[in-house]
Amino acid sequence: MTKPETFSKGERTRQAVMEAAHQLFVDQGYAATSMRQIADKAGLALGGIYNHFPTKESIFSEVIVAYHPFHQVVPVLKAAPGDTFEAFVRNAAKSMIAELGRRPDFIKLMFVELVEFEGKNMPNMLQTIFPQVLPLVVRFTDKQDELRGIQPFVLFRSFLGLFFSYYMTEFLLVNMPANLFPKGSLDDFVDIYLHGVLAQKELI
Amino acid sequence: MTKPETFSKGERTRQAVMEAAHQLFVDQGYAATSMRQIADKAGLALGGIYNHFPTKESIFSEVIVAYHPFHQVVPVLKAAPGDTFEAFVRNAAKSMIAELGRRPDFIKLMFVELVEFEGKNMPNMLQTIFPQVLPLVVRFTDKQDELRGIQPFVLFRSFLGLFFSYYMTEFLLVNMPANLFPKGSLDDFVDIYLHGVLAQKELI
DNA sequence: AAAATAAAAACGAACGTTCGTTCTTATATT
DNA sequence: AATATAAGAACGAACGTTCGTTTTTATTTT
């Protein structure tokens, strides 16, 4: 008598609504997406949605939480193996980019929230995730002896910033006409970061 | 009789409409901003707008072009002084962050466009700016002898990425509750970048 | 197992409101 | 006098939400 493997009818359409809404929000933004579009895409009538969600905003709230990429990214960073700082960075960067790469919708979703809900009291992606992400800074403190005495927070922030920007530009380059900007390799970025923070010593 | 210093009445209200629209788009996004709000903020009646702009979209197009931050950033990067690569990077980073800091609306405006107009054929900020930005890569090629043999494009992209992410996180941290993340200093980022790309040698 | 009852879910028309745009009329500007 | 601009009422379409009702699913009673 464990958790039922089969979802109830209600639960299934609830999921369908959220998935449809997620796609539309990512494609068009929040305000430009209508309840009718959501209903059509989810395959039910307009009024039926309101058996599962009280308002349009509540759908967005739940989508934000459910499709939060840190559900995948945080554990990956937390568990990235590596005896040395270098090994950790190489593994962590690769895993993080790989996980994010599976979620090309993430940036759009984050931007939609930033653009259309900033200032309103909504479950904020960044605010809700910072408490989760912050403990990861320990992984940048316990190998201090190999580094050039940079503050752990700066280490962490530059790590996230550099590789997030790699992910973001990679995403943007895909949507560019022609290859104005040649795609790069992640290894180059890892290389730059490691040379940037490690004490002068041999690198692999 | 050169260009008139005094703007005609029409030109002045035209500017007022654009400024009002810009503020509202940045605050609320495009779809969530109504023509009536724009009219109110610009201080004229709804119908009056249509003497100057044919559609709401046309207002957005012109706002995008007029408020494009690269009008300030590109020249700054192009002219950043520096005999050595290190001096150039230090000056360029500082100037770029300073210029962007004067335009906290930029990120929002870029995101609004990305979120609400991607796919539609509009004057795209990134697409129109890449041709302008691309020539700047030469500043990363003519000092190759000081560097560790990294491809110029990778140099450039990691430079932009690292410092743009610095700017963006600085922007986000301001809108954060409390100081979950301590603010950093730009110098740390410059330091990391320089160690990351320079050949092993003394740094200032 | 069958029948009766309750609960959940789906429907689609209709509500009042707001949207972008157009139109007509009045007022400044030149 | 001619032109450009402002005003604001009017338009139909679309918006999010509510409504009463029907249909489906689940639970209880025989």
PDB file of N, CA and C in Angstrom, chain B residues 62-112:
ATOM      1  N   GLU B  62      11.237  51.665 -31.442  1.00  0.00           N
ATOM      2  CA  GLU B  62      12.046  52.883 -31.339  1.00  0.00           C
ATOM      3  C   GLU B  62      12.699  53.006 -29.975  1.00  0.00           C
ATOM      4  N   VAL B  63      12.002  52.546 -28.957  1.00  0.00           N
ATOM      5  CA  VAL B  63      12.591  52.574 -27.613  1.00  0.00           C
ATOM      6  C   VAL B  63      13.835  51.702 -27.570  1.00  0.00           C
ATOM      7  N   ILE B  64      13.717  50.515 -28.142  1.00  0.00           N
ATOM      8  CA  ILE B  64      14.849  49.587 -28.159  1.00  0.00           C
ATOM      9  C   ILE B  64      16.074  50.251 -28.779  1.00  0.00           C
ATOM     10  N   VAL B  65      15.865  50.869 -29.905  1.00  0.00           N
ATOM     11  CA  VAL B  65      16.994  51.485 -30.605  1.00  0.00           C
ATOM     12  C   VAL B  65      17.537  52.683 -29.825  1.00  0.00           C
ATOM     13  N   ALA B  66      16.621  53.535 -29.369  1.00  0.00           N
ATOM     14  CA  ALA B  66      17.052  54.777 -28.717  1.00  0.00           C
ATOM     15  C   ALA B  66      17.753  54.532 -27.386  1.00  0.00           C
ATOM     16  N   TYR B  67      17.325  53.525 -26.669  1.00  0.00           N
ATOM     17  CA  TYR B  67      17.873  53.288 -25.334  1.00  0.00           C
ATOM     18  C   TYR B  67      18.914  52.176 -25.319  1.00  0.00           C
ATOM     19  N   HIS B  68      19.440  51.875 -26.460  1.00  0.00           N
ATOM     20  CA  HIS B  68      20.413  50.798 -26.545  1.00  0.00           C
ATOM     21  C   HIS B  68      21.692  51.192 -25.813  1.00  0.00           C
ATOM     22  N   PRO B  69      22.098  50.415 -24.819  1.00  0.00           N
ATOM     23  CA  PRO B  69      23.237  50.830 -23.993  1.00  0.00           C
ATOM     24  C   PRO B  69      24.566  50.756 -24.724  1.00  0.00           C
ATOM     25  N   PHE B  70      24.594  49.998 -25.793  1.00  0.00           N
ATOM     26  CA  PHE B  70      25.861  49.874 -26.501  1.00  0.00           C
ATOM     27  C   PHE B  70      26.255  51.179 -27.167  1.00  0.00           C
ATOM     28  N   HIS B  71      25.325  52.061 -27.306  1.00  0.00           N
ATOM     29  CA  HIS B  71      25.707  53.391 -27.766  1.00  0.00           C
ATOM     30  C   HIS B  71      26.783  53.984 -26.879  1.00  0.00           C
ATOM     31  N   GLN B  72      26.718  53.645 -25.596  1.00  0.00           N
ATOM     32  CA  GLN B  72      27.759  54.138 -24.703  1.00  0.00           C
ATOM     33  C   GLN B  72      28.889  53.128 -24.510  1.00  0.00           C
ATOM     34  N   VAL B  73      28.518  51.834 -24.472  1.00  0.00           N
ATOM     35  CA  VAL B  73      29.506  50.829 -24.084  1.00  0.00           C
ATOM     36  C   VAL B  73      30.524  50.562 -25.187  1.00  0.00           C
ATOM     37  N   VAL B  74      30.037  50.468 -26.407  1.00  0.00           N
ATOM     38  CA  VAL B  74      30.954  50.116 -27.494  1.00  0.00           C
ATOM     39  C   VAL B  74      32.097  51.122 -27.655  1.00  0.00           C
ATOM     40  N   PRO B  75      31.791  52.408 -27.707  1.00  0.00           N
ATOM     41  CA  PRO B  75      32.898  53.367 -27.829  1.00  0.00           C
ATOM     42  C   PRO B  75      33.872  53.285 -26.662  1.00  0.00           C
ATOM     43  N   VAL B  76      33.322  53.068 -25.490  1.00  0.00           N
ATOM     44  CA  VAL B  76      34.182  52.982 -24.301  1.00  0.00           C
ATOM     45  C   VAL B  76      35.158  51.826 -24.427  1.00  0.00           C
ATOM     46  N   LEU B  77      34.639  50.672 -24.850  1.00  0.00           N
ATOM     47  CA  LEU B  77      35.521  49.518 -25.010  1.00  0.00           C
ATOM     48  C   LEU B  77      36.516  49.757 -26.142  1.00  0.00           C
ATOM     49  N   LYS B  78      36.025  50.404 -27.184  1.00  0.00           N
ATOM     50  CA  LYS B  78      36.874  50.621 -28.348  1.00  0.00           C
ATOM     51  C   LYS B  78      38.051  51.526 -28.009  1.00  0.00           C
ATOM     52  N   ALA B  79      37.800  52.454 -27.103  1.00  0.00           N
ATOM     53  CA  ALA B  79      38.811  53.478 -26.822  1.00  0.00           C
ATOM     54  C   ALA B  79      39.571  53.241 -25.521  1.00  0.00           C
ATOM     55  N   ALA B  80      39.250  52.148 -24.829  1.00  0.00           N
ATOM     56  CA  ALA B  80      39.926  51.934 -23.539  1.00  0.00           C
ATOM     57  C   ALA B  80      41.437  51.940 -23.721  1.00  0.00           C
ATOM     58  N   PRO B  81      42.143  52.772 -22.949  1.00  0.00           N
ATOM     59  CA  PRO B  81      43.590  52.882 -23.111  1.00  0.00           C
ATOM     60  C   PRO B  81      44.316  51.707 -22.475  1.00  0.00           C
ATOM     61  N   GLY B  82      45.540  51.512 -22.860  1.00  0.00           N
ATOM     62  CA  GLY B  82      46.337  50.450 -22.271  1.00  0.00           C
ATOM     63  C   GLY B  82      47.449  49.987 -23.199  1.00  0.00           C
ATOM     64  N   ASP B  83      48.667  50.167 -22.745  1.00  0.00           N
ATOM     65  CA  ASP B  83      49.793  49.693 -23.549  1.00  0.00           C
ATOM     66  C   ASP B  83      49.898  48.186 -23.479  1.00  0.00           C
ATOM     67  N   THR B  84      49.752  47.685 -22.271  1.00  0.00           N
ATOM     68  CA  THR B  84      49.812  46.235 -22.089  1.00  0.00           C
ATOM     69  C   THR B  84      48.412  45.669 -22.074  1.00  0.00           C
ATOM     70  N   PHE B  85      48.340  44.361 -22.234  1.00  0.00           N
ATOM     71  CA  PHE B  85      47.033  43.710 -22.175  1.00  0.00           C
ATOM     72  C   PHE B  85      46.394  43.909 -20.810  1.00  0.00           C
ATOM     73  N   GLU B  86      47.229  43.809 -19.791  1.00  0.00           N
ATOM     74  CA  GLU B  86      46.702  43.959 -18.440  1.00  0.00           C
ATOM     75  C   GLU B  86      46.078  45.335 -18.241  1.00  0.00           C
ATOM     76  N   ALA B  87      46.778  46.350 -18.650  1.00  0.00           N
ATOM     77  CA  ALA B  87      46.258  47.707 -18.480  1.00  0.00           C
ATOM     78  C   ALA B  87      44.958  47.875 -19.250  1.00  0.00           C
ATOM     79  N   PHE B  88      44.937  47.316 -20.463  1.00  0.00           N
ATOM     80  CA  PHE B  88      43.711  47.417 -21.257  1.00  0.00           C
ATOM     81  C   PHE B  88      42.536  46.752 -20.551  1.00  0.00           C
ATOM     82  N   VAL B  89      42.758  45.542 -20.046  1.00  0.00           N
ATOM     83  CA  VAL B  89      41.671  44.825 -19.391  1.00  0.00           C
ATOM     84  C   VAL B  89      41.184  45.582 -18.169  1.00  0.00           C
ATOM     85  N   ARG B  90      42.118  46.088 -17.387  1.00  0.00           N
ATOM     86  CA  ARG B  90      41.717  46.828 -16.181  1.00  0.00           C
ATOM     87  C   ARG B  90      40.879  48.045 -16.552  1.00  0.00           C
ATOM     88  N   ASN B  91      41.323  48.779 -17.527  1.00  0.00           N
ATOM     89  CA  ASN B  91      40.576  49.970 -17.933  1.00  0.00           C
ATOM     90  C   ASN B  91      39.245  49.621 -18.573  1.00  0.00           C
ATOM     91  N   ALA B  92      39.280  48.614 -19.450  1.00  0.00           N
ATOM     92  CA  ALA B  92      38.061  48.255 -20.174  1.00  0.00           C
ATOM     93  C   ALA B  92      36.989  47.743 -19.220  1.00  0.00           C
ATOM     94  N   ALA B  93      37.393  46.889 -18.298  1.00  0.00           N
ATOM     95  CA  ALA B  93      36.425  46.335 -17.341  1.00  0.00           C
ATOM     96  C   ALA B  93      35.814  47.448 -16.507  1.00  0.00           C
ATOM     97  N   LYS B  94      36.684  48.308 -16.015  1.00  0.00           N
ATOM     98  CA  LYS B  94      36.184  49.383 -15.151  1.00  0.00           C
ATOM     99  C   LYS B  94      35.225  50.305 -15.928  1.00  0.00           C
ATOM    100  N   SER B  95      35.621  50.667 -17.138  1.00  0.00           N
ATOM    101  CA  SER B  95      34.777  51.566 -17.929  1.00  0.00           C
ATOM    102  C   SER B  95      33.452  50.908 -18.275  1.00  0.00           C
ATOM    103  N   MET B  96      33.534  49.639 -18.657  1.00  0.00           N
ATOM    104  CA  MET B  96      32.315  48.954 -19.061  1.00  0.00           C
ATOM    105  C   MET B  96      31.341  48.864 -17.899  1.00  0.00           C
ATOM    106  N   ILE B  97      31.828  48.452 -16.745  1.00  0.00           N
ATOM    107  CA  ILE B  97      30.951  48.343 -15.573  1.00  0.00           C
ATOM    108  C   ILE B  97      30.408  49.707 -15.191  1.00  0.00           C
ATOM    109  N   ALA B  98      31.235  50.717 -15.298  1.00  0.00           N
ATOM    110  CA  ALA B  98      30.775  52.064 -14.950  1.00  0.00           C
ATOM    111  C   ALA B  98      29.667  52.519 -15.887  1.00  0.00           C
ATOM    112  N   GLU B  99      29.863  52.282 -17.176  1.00  0.00           N
ATOM    113  CA  GLU B  99      28.834  52.687 -18.138  1.00  0.00           C
ATOM    114  C   GLU B  99      27.540  51.927 -17.906  1.00  0.00           C
ATOM    115  N   LEU B 100      27.671  50.615 -17.738  1.00  0.00           N
ATOM    116  CA  LEU B 100      26.466  49.809 -17.500  1.00  0.00           C
ATOM    117  C   LEU B 100      25.783  50.222 -16.205  1.00  0.00           C
ATOM    118  N   GLY B 101      26.594  50.595 -15.206  1.00  0.00           N
ATOM    119  CA  GLY B 101      26.023  51.005 -13.927  1.00  0.00           C
ATOM    120  C   GLY B 101      25.145  52.231 -14.051  1.00  0.00           C
ATOM    121  N   ARG B 102      25.434  53.048 -15.037  1.00  0.00           N
ATOM    122  CA  ARG B 102      24.572  54.216 -15.244  1.00  0.00           C
ATOM    123  C   ARG B 102      23.272  53.847 -15.944  1.00  0.00           C
ATOM    124  N   ARG B 103      23.175  52.629 -16.381  1.00  0.00           N
ATOM    125  CA  ARG B 103      21.976  52.205 -17.119  1.00  0.00           C
ATOM    126  C   ARG B 103      21.360  50.950 -16.503  1.00  0.00           C
ATOM    127  N   PRO B 104      20.853  51.047 -15.271  1.00  0.00           N
ATOM    128  CA  PRO B 104      20.282  49.848 -14.642  1.00  0.00           C
ATOM    129  C   PRO B 104      19.035  49.337 -15.366  1.00  0.00           C
ATOM    130  N   ASP B 105      18.515  50.132 -16.265  1.00  0.00           N
ATOM    131  CA  ASP B 105      17.350  49.687 -17.031  1.00  0.00           C
ATOM    132  C   ASP B 105      17.706  48.720 -18.144  1.00  0.00           C
ATOM    133  N   PHE B 106      18.969  48.667 -18.470  1.00  0.00           N
ATOM    134  CA  PHE B 106      19.373  47.931 -19.668  1.00  0.00           C
ATOM    135  C   PHE B 106      19.005  46.453 -19.607  1.00  0.00           C
ATOM    136  N   ILE B 107      19.346  45.820 -18.487  1.00  0.00           N
ATOM    137  CA  ILE B 107      19.078  44.387 -18.373  1.00  0.00           C
ATOM    138  C   ILE B 107      17.599  44.113 -18.551  1.00  0.00           C
ATOM    139  N   LYS B 108      16.799  44.888 -17.870  1.00  0.00           N
ATOM    140  CA  LYS B 108      15.365  44.675 -17.978  1.00  0.00           C
ATOM    141  C   LYS B 108      14.901  44.831 -19.433  1.00  0.00           C
ATOM    142  N   LEU B 109      15.361  45.877 -20.063  1.00  0.00           N
ATOM    143  CA  LEU B 109      14.939  46.137 -21.436  1.00  0.00           C
ATOM    144  C   LEU B 109      15.345  44.989 -22.357  1.00  0.00           C
ATOM    145  N   MET B 110      16.542  44.499 -22.164  1.00  0.00           N
ATOM    146  CA  MET B 110      17.018  43.392 -22.986  1.00  0.00           C
ATOM    147  C   MET B 110      16.166  42.153 -22.740  1.00  0.00           C
ATOM    148  N   PHE B 111      15.841  41.924 -21.476  1.00  0.00           N
ATOM    149  CA  PHE B 111      15.045  40.751 -21.135  1.00  0.00           C
ATOM    150  C   PHE B 111      13.622  40.871 -21.671  1.00  0.00           C
ATOM    151  N   VAL B 112      13.079  42.064 -21.591  1.00  0.00           N
ATOM    152  CA  VAL B 112      11.740  42.271 -22.124  1.00  0.00           C
ATOM    153  C   VAL B 112      11.711  41.894 -23.596  1.00  0.00           C
TER     154      VAL B 112
END
